[in-house]
CSV table of C-alpha atoms and ligand atoms in Angstrom, one decimal:
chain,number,residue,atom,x,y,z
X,1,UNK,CA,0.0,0.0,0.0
X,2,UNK,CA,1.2,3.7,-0.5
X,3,UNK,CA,2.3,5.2,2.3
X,4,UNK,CA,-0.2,8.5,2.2
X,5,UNK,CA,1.1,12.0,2.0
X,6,UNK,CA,0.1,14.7,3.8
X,7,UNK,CA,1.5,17.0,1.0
X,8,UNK,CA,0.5,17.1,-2.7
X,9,UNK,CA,2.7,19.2,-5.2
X,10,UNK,CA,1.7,20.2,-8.8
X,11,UNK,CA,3.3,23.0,-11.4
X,12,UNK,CA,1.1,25.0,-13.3
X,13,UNK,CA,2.8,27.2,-15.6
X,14,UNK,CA,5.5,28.7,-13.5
X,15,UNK,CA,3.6,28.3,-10.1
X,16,UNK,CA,4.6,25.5,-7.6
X,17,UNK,CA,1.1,24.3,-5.5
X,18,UNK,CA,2.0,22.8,-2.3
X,19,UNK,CA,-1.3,21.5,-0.8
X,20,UNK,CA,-1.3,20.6,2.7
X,21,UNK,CA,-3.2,17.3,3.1
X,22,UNK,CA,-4.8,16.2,6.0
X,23,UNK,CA,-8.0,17.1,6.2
X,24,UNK,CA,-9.1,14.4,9.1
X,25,UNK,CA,-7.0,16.8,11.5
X,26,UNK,CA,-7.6,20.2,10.0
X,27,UNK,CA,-4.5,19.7,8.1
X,28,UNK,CA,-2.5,20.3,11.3
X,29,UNK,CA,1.1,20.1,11.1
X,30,UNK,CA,2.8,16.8,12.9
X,31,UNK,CA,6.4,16.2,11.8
X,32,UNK,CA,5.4,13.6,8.7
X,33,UNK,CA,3.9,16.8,7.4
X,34,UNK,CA,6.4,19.2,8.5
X,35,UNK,CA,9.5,16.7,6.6
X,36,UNK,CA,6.9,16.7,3.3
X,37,UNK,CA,6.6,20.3,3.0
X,38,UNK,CA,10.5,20.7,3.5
X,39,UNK,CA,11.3,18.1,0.9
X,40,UNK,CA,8.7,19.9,-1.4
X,41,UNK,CA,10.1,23.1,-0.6
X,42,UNK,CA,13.6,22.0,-1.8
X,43,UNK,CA,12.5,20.3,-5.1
X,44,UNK,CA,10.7,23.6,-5.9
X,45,UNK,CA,14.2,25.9,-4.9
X,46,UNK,CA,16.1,23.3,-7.6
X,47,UNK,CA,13.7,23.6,-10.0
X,48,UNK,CA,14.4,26.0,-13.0
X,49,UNK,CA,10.9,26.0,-13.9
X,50,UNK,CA,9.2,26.7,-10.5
X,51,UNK,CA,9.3,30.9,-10.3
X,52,UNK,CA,6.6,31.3,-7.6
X,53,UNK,CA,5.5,28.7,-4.6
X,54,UNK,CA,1.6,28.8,-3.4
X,55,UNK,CA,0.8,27.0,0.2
X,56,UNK,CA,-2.6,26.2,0.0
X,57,UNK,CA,-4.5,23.9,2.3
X,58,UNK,CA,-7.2,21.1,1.2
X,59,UNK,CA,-10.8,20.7,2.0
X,60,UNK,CA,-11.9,24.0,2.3
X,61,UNK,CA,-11.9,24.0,6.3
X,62,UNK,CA,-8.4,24.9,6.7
X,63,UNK,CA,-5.2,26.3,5.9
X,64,UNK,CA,-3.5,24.5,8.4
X,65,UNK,CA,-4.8,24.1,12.2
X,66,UNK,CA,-1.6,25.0,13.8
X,67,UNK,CA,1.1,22.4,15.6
X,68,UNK,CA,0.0,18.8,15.9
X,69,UNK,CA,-1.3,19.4,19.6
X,70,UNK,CA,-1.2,15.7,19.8
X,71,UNK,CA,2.6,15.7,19.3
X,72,UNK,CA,3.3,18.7,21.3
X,73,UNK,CA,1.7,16.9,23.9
X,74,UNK,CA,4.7,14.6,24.4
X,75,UNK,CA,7.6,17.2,24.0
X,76,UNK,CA,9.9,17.4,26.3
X,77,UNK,CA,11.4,20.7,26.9
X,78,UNK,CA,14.8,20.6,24.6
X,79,UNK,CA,12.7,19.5,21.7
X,80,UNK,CA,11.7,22.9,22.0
X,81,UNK,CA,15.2,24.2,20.9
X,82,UNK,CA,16.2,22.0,17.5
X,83,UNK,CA,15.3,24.2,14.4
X,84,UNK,CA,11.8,22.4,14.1
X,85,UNK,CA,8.6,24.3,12.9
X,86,UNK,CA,10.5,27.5,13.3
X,87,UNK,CA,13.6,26.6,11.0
X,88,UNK,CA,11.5,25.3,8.4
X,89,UNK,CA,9.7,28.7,8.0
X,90,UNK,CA,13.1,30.3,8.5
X,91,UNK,CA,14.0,28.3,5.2
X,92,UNK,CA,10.8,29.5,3.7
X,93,UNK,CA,11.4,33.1,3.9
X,94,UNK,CA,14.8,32.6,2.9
X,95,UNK,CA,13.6,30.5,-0.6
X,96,UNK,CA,14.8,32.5,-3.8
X,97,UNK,CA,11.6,31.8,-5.1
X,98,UNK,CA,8.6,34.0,-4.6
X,99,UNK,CA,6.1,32.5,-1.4
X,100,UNK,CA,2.4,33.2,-1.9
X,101,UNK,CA,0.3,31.7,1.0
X,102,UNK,CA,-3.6,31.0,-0.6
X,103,UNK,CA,-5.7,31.0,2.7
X,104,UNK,CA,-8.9,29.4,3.2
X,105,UNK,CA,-10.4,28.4,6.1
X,106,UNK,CA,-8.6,28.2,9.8
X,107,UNK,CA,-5.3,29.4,9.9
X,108,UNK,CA,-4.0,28.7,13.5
X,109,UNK,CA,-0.8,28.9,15.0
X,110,UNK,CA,2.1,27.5,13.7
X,111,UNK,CA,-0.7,27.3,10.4
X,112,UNK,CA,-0.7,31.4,11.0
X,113,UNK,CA,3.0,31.3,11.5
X,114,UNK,CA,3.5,29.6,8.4
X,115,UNK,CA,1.2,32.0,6.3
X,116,UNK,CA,3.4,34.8,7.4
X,117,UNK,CA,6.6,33.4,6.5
X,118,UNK,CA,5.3,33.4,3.0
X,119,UNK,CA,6.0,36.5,1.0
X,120,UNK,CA,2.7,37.8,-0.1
X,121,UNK,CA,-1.0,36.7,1.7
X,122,UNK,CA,-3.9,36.5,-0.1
X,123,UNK,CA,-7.0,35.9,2.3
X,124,UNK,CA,-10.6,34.8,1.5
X,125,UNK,CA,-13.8,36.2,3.1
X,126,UNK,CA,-13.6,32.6,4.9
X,127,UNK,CA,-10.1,32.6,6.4
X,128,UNK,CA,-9.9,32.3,10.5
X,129,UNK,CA,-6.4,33.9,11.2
X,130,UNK,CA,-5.4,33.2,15.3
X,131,UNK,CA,-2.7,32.2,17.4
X,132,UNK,CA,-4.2,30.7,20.4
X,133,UNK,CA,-1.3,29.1,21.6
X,134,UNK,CA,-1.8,30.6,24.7
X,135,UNK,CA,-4.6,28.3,25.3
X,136,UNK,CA,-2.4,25.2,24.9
X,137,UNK,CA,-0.2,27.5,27.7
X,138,UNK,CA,2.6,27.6,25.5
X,139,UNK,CA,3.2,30.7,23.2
X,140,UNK,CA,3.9,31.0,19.8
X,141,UNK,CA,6.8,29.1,18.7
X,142,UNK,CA,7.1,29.0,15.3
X,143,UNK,CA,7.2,32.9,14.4
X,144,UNK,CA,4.5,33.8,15.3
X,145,UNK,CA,5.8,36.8,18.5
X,146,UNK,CA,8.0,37.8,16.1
X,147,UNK,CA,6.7,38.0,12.7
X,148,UNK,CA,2.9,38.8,13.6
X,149,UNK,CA,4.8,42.2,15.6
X,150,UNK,CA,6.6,43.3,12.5
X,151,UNK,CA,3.5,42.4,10.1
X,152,UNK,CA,1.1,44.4,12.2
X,153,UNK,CA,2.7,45.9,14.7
X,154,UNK,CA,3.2,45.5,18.2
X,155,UNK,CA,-0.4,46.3,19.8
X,156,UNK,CA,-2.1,44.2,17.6
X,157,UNK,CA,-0.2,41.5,17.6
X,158,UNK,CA,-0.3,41.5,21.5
X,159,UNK,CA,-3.7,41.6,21.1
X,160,UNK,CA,-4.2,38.7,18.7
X,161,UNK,CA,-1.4,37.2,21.2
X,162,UNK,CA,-3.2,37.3,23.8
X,163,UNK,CA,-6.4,36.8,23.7
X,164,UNK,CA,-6.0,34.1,21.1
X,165,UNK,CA,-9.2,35.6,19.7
X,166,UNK,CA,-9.8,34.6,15.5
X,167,UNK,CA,-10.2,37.5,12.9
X,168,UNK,CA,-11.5,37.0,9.6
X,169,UNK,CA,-9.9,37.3,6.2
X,170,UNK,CA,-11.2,40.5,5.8
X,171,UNK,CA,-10.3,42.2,9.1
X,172,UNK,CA,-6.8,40.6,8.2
X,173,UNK,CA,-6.9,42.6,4.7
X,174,UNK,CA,-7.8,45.8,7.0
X,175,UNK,CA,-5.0,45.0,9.6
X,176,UNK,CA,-2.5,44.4,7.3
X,177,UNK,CA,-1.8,40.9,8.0
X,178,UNK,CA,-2.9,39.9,4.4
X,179,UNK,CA,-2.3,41.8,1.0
X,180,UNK,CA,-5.6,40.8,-0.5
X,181,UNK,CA,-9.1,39.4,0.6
X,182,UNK,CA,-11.1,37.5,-1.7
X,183,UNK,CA,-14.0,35.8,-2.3
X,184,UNK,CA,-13.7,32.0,-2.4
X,185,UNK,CA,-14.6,31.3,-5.6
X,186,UNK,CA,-12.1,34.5,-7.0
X,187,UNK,CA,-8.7,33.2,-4.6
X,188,UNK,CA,-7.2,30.9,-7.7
X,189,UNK,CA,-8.1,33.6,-10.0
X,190,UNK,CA,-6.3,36.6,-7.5
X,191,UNK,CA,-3.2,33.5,-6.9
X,192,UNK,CA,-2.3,33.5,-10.9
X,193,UNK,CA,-3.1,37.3,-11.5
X,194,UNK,CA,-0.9,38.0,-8.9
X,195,UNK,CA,2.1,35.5,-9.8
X,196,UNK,CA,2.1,36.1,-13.5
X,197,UNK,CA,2.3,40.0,-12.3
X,198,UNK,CA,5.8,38.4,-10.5
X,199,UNK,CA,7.0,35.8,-12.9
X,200,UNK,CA,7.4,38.9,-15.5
X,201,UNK,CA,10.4,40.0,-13.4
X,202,UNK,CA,13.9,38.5,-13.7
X,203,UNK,CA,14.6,35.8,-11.0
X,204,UNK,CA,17.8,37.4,-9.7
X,205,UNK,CA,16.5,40.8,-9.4
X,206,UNK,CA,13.0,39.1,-7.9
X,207,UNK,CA,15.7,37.2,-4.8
X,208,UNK,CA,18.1,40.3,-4.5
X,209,UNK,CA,14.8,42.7,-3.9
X,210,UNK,CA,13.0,39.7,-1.6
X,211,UNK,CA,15.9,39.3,0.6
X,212,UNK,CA,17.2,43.5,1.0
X,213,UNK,CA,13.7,43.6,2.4
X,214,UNK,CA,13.6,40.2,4.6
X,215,UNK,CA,17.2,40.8,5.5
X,216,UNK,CA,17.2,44.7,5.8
X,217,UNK,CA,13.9,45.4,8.1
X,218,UNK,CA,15.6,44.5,11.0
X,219,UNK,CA,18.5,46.0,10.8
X,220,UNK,CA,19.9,49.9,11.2
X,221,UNK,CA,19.1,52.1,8.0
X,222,UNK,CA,22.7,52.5,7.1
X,223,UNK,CA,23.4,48.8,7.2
X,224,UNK,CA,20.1,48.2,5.7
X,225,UNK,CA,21.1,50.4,2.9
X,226,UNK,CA,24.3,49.4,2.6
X,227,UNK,CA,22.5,45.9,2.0
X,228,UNK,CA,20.4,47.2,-0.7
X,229,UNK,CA,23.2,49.1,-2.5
X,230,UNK,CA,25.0,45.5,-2.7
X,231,UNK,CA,21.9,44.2,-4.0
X,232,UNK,CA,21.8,46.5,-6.5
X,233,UNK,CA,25.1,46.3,-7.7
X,234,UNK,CA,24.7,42.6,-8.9
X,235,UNK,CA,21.8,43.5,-10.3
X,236,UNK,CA,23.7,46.0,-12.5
X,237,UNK,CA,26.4,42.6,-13.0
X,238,UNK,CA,23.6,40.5,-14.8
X,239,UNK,CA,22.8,39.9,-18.9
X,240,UNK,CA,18.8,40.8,-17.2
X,241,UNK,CA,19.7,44.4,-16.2
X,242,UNK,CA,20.8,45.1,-20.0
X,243,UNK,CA,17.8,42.7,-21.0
X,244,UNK,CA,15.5,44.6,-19.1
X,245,UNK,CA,16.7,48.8,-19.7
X,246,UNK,CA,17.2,47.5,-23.5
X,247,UNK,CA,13.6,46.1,-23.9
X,248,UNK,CA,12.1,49.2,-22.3
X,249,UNK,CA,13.8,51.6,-24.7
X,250,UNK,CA,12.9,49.1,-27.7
X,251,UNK,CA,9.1,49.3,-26.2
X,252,UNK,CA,9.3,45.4,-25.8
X,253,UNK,CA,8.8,43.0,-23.3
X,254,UNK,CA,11.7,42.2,-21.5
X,255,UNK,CA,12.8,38.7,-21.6
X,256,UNK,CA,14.7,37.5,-18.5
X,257,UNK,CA,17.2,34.5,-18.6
X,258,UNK,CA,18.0,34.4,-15.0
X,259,UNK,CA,21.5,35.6,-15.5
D,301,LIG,N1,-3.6,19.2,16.2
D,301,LIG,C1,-4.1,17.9,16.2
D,301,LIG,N2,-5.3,17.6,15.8
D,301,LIG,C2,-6.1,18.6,15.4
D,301,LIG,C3,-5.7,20.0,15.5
D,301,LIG,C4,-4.4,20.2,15.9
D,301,LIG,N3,-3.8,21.4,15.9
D,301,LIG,N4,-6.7,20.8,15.0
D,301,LIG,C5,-7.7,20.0,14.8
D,301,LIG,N5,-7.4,18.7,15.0
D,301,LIG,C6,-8.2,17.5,14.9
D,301,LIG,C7,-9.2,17.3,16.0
D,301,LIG,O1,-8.6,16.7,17.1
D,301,LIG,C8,-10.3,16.5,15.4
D,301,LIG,O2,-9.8,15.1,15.4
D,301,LIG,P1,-10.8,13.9,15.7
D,301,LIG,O3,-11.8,13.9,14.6
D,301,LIG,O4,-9.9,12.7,15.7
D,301,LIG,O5,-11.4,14.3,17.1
D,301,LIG,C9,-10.3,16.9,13.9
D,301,LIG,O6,-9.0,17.6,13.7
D,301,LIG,C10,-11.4,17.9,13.6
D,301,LIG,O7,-11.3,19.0,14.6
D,301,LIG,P2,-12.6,19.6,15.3
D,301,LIG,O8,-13.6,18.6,15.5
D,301,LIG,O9,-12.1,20.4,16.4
D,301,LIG,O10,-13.1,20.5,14.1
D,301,LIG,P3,-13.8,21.9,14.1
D,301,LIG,O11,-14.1,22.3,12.7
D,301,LIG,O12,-15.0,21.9,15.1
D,301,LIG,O13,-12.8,23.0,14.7
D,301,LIG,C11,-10.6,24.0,14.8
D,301,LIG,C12,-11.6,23.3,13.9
D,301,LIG,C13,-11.2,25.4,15.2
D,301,LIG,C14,-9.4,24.2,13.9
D,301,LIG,C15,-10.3,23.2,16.1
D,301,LIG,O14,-10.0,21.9,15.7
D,301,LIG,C16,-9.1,23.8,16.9
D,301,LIG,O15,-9.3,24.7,17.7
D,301,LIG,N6,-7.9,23.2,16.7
D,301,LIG,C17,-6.7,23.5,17.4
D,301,LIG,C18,-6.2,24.9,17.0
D,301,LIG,C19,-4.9,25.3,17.8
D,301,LIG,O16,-5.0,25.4,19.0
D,301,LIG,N7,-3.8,25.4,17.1
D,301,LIG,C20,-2.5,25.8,17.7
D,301,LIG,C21,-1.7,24.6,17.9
D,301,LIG,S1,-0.2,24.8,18.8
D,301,LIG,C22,0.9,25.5,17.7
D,301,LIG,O17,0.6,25.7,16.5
D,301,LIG,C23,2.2,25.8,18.3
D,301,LIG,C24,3.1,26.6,17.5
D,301,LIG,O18,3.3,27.8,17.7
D,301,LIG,C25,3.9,26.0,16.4
């Protein structure tokens, strides 16, 4: 028999779906899961023809319930310190590859936490955004204190923190925490609008720009900008900075190699 996976990968045209499959548990995260979506998230990085990744989750309930509370029920304190949940969505943000997460349904805890270690959020009018942690009495451990801080700022992430309340995909679109709020029935159309919008760009400019902004917002200005000035002059080094100033002065579209 075939041992069942909790994550299913397809390429569409450029765009990398990695489903999160478990509907049973509200597609919560236990470490069989956690290993799949790092293997996935590796063969997508190698692959020359993946430009942006989606995280989606299946059934229409959920993104992803958060931690495998069944798991976490059993960890010992120093389990607590290996890389875990929170090094796999360090490796996320760090991807070269564009991270769109698609979010339907409840998106909990280390679900929320992965969500916002994507790049771009795109919400529907049915997504359930919390970190109720707290209620486990634990905190967020994947992310969550941090990212949800810089995302939103401090007094509403303390506030989402702490009372572990839910908000709604459009209250997220309002806060912030999500870059667009969809209906249902519009999210696949808003996911390839949005990724062909980023798959016109050249891949080394698209990772230079991605990480002088992941690498740079917590940093001072003058290293940050010092970081961006870098950036920018191996951007100026590549065939797709001539590619890309030539094709606007022949009033064409550019057409990047990824060199
Ligand atoms: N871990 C393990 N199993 C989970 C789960 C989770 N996080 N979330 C849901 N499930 C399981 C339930 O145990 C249930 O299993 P059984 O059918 O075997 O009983 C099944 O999924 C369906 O769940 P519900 O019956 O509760 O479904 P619902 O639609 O009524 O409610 C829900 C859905 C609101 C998501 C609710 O299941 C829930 O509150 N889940 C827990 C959410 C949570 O606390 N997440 C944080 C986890 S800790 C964490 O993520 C730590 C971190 O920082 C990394």
């Amino acid at each position: 028999m075939e041992p069942v996976s909790y994550v299913d990968v397809e390429i569409q045209q450029g765009i990398y779906f990695l489903t999160l499959n478990r509907m049973e548990a509200r597609n919560a995260l236990d470490t069989k899961m956690l290993a799949e979506i790092e293997g996935a998230l590796d063969e997508a990085e190698k692959s020359q023809d993946v430009k942006v990744i989606v995280v989606q989750g299946a059934g229409g309930k959920s993104f992803a319930a958060g931690a495998d509370i069944k798991q976490l029920q059993a960890r010992k304190p120093l389990e607590a310190l290996v890389p875990g949940m929170q090094g796999l969505y360090q490796k996320i943000e760090n991807c070269s590859k564009v991270t769109i997460a698609a979010v339907d349904g409840y998106t909990l805890g280390g679900g929320c936490e992965l969500a916002l270690a994507c790049d771009i959020r795109i919400a529907t009018k049915n997504a359930k955004f919390g970190l109720p942690e707290l209620n486990l009495g634990i905190i967020p451990g994947a992310g969550g204190t941090q990212r949800l801080a810089r995302v939103i700022g401090k007094g509403r992430a303390l506030d989402m923190i702490l009372t572990g309340k839910m908000i709604d995909g459009e209250e997220a679109e309002r806060i912030g925490l999500v870059t667009y709020y969809v209906e249902r029935e519009e999210l696949k159309e808003k996911i390839e609008e949005v990724a062909s919008q980023i798959m016109r760009k050249g891949p080394v400019a698209i990772q230079l720009a991605k990480h002088a902004v992941h690498k740079g917002y917590d940093l001072d200005m003058e290293t940050a900008l010092w970081i961006e000035k870098l950036s920018q002059s191996i951007a100026f080094g590549t065939e797709d900075k001539q590619e890309g100033t030539t094709a606007f002065i022949e009033k064409r579209q550019a057409e990047f190699q990824n060199k």
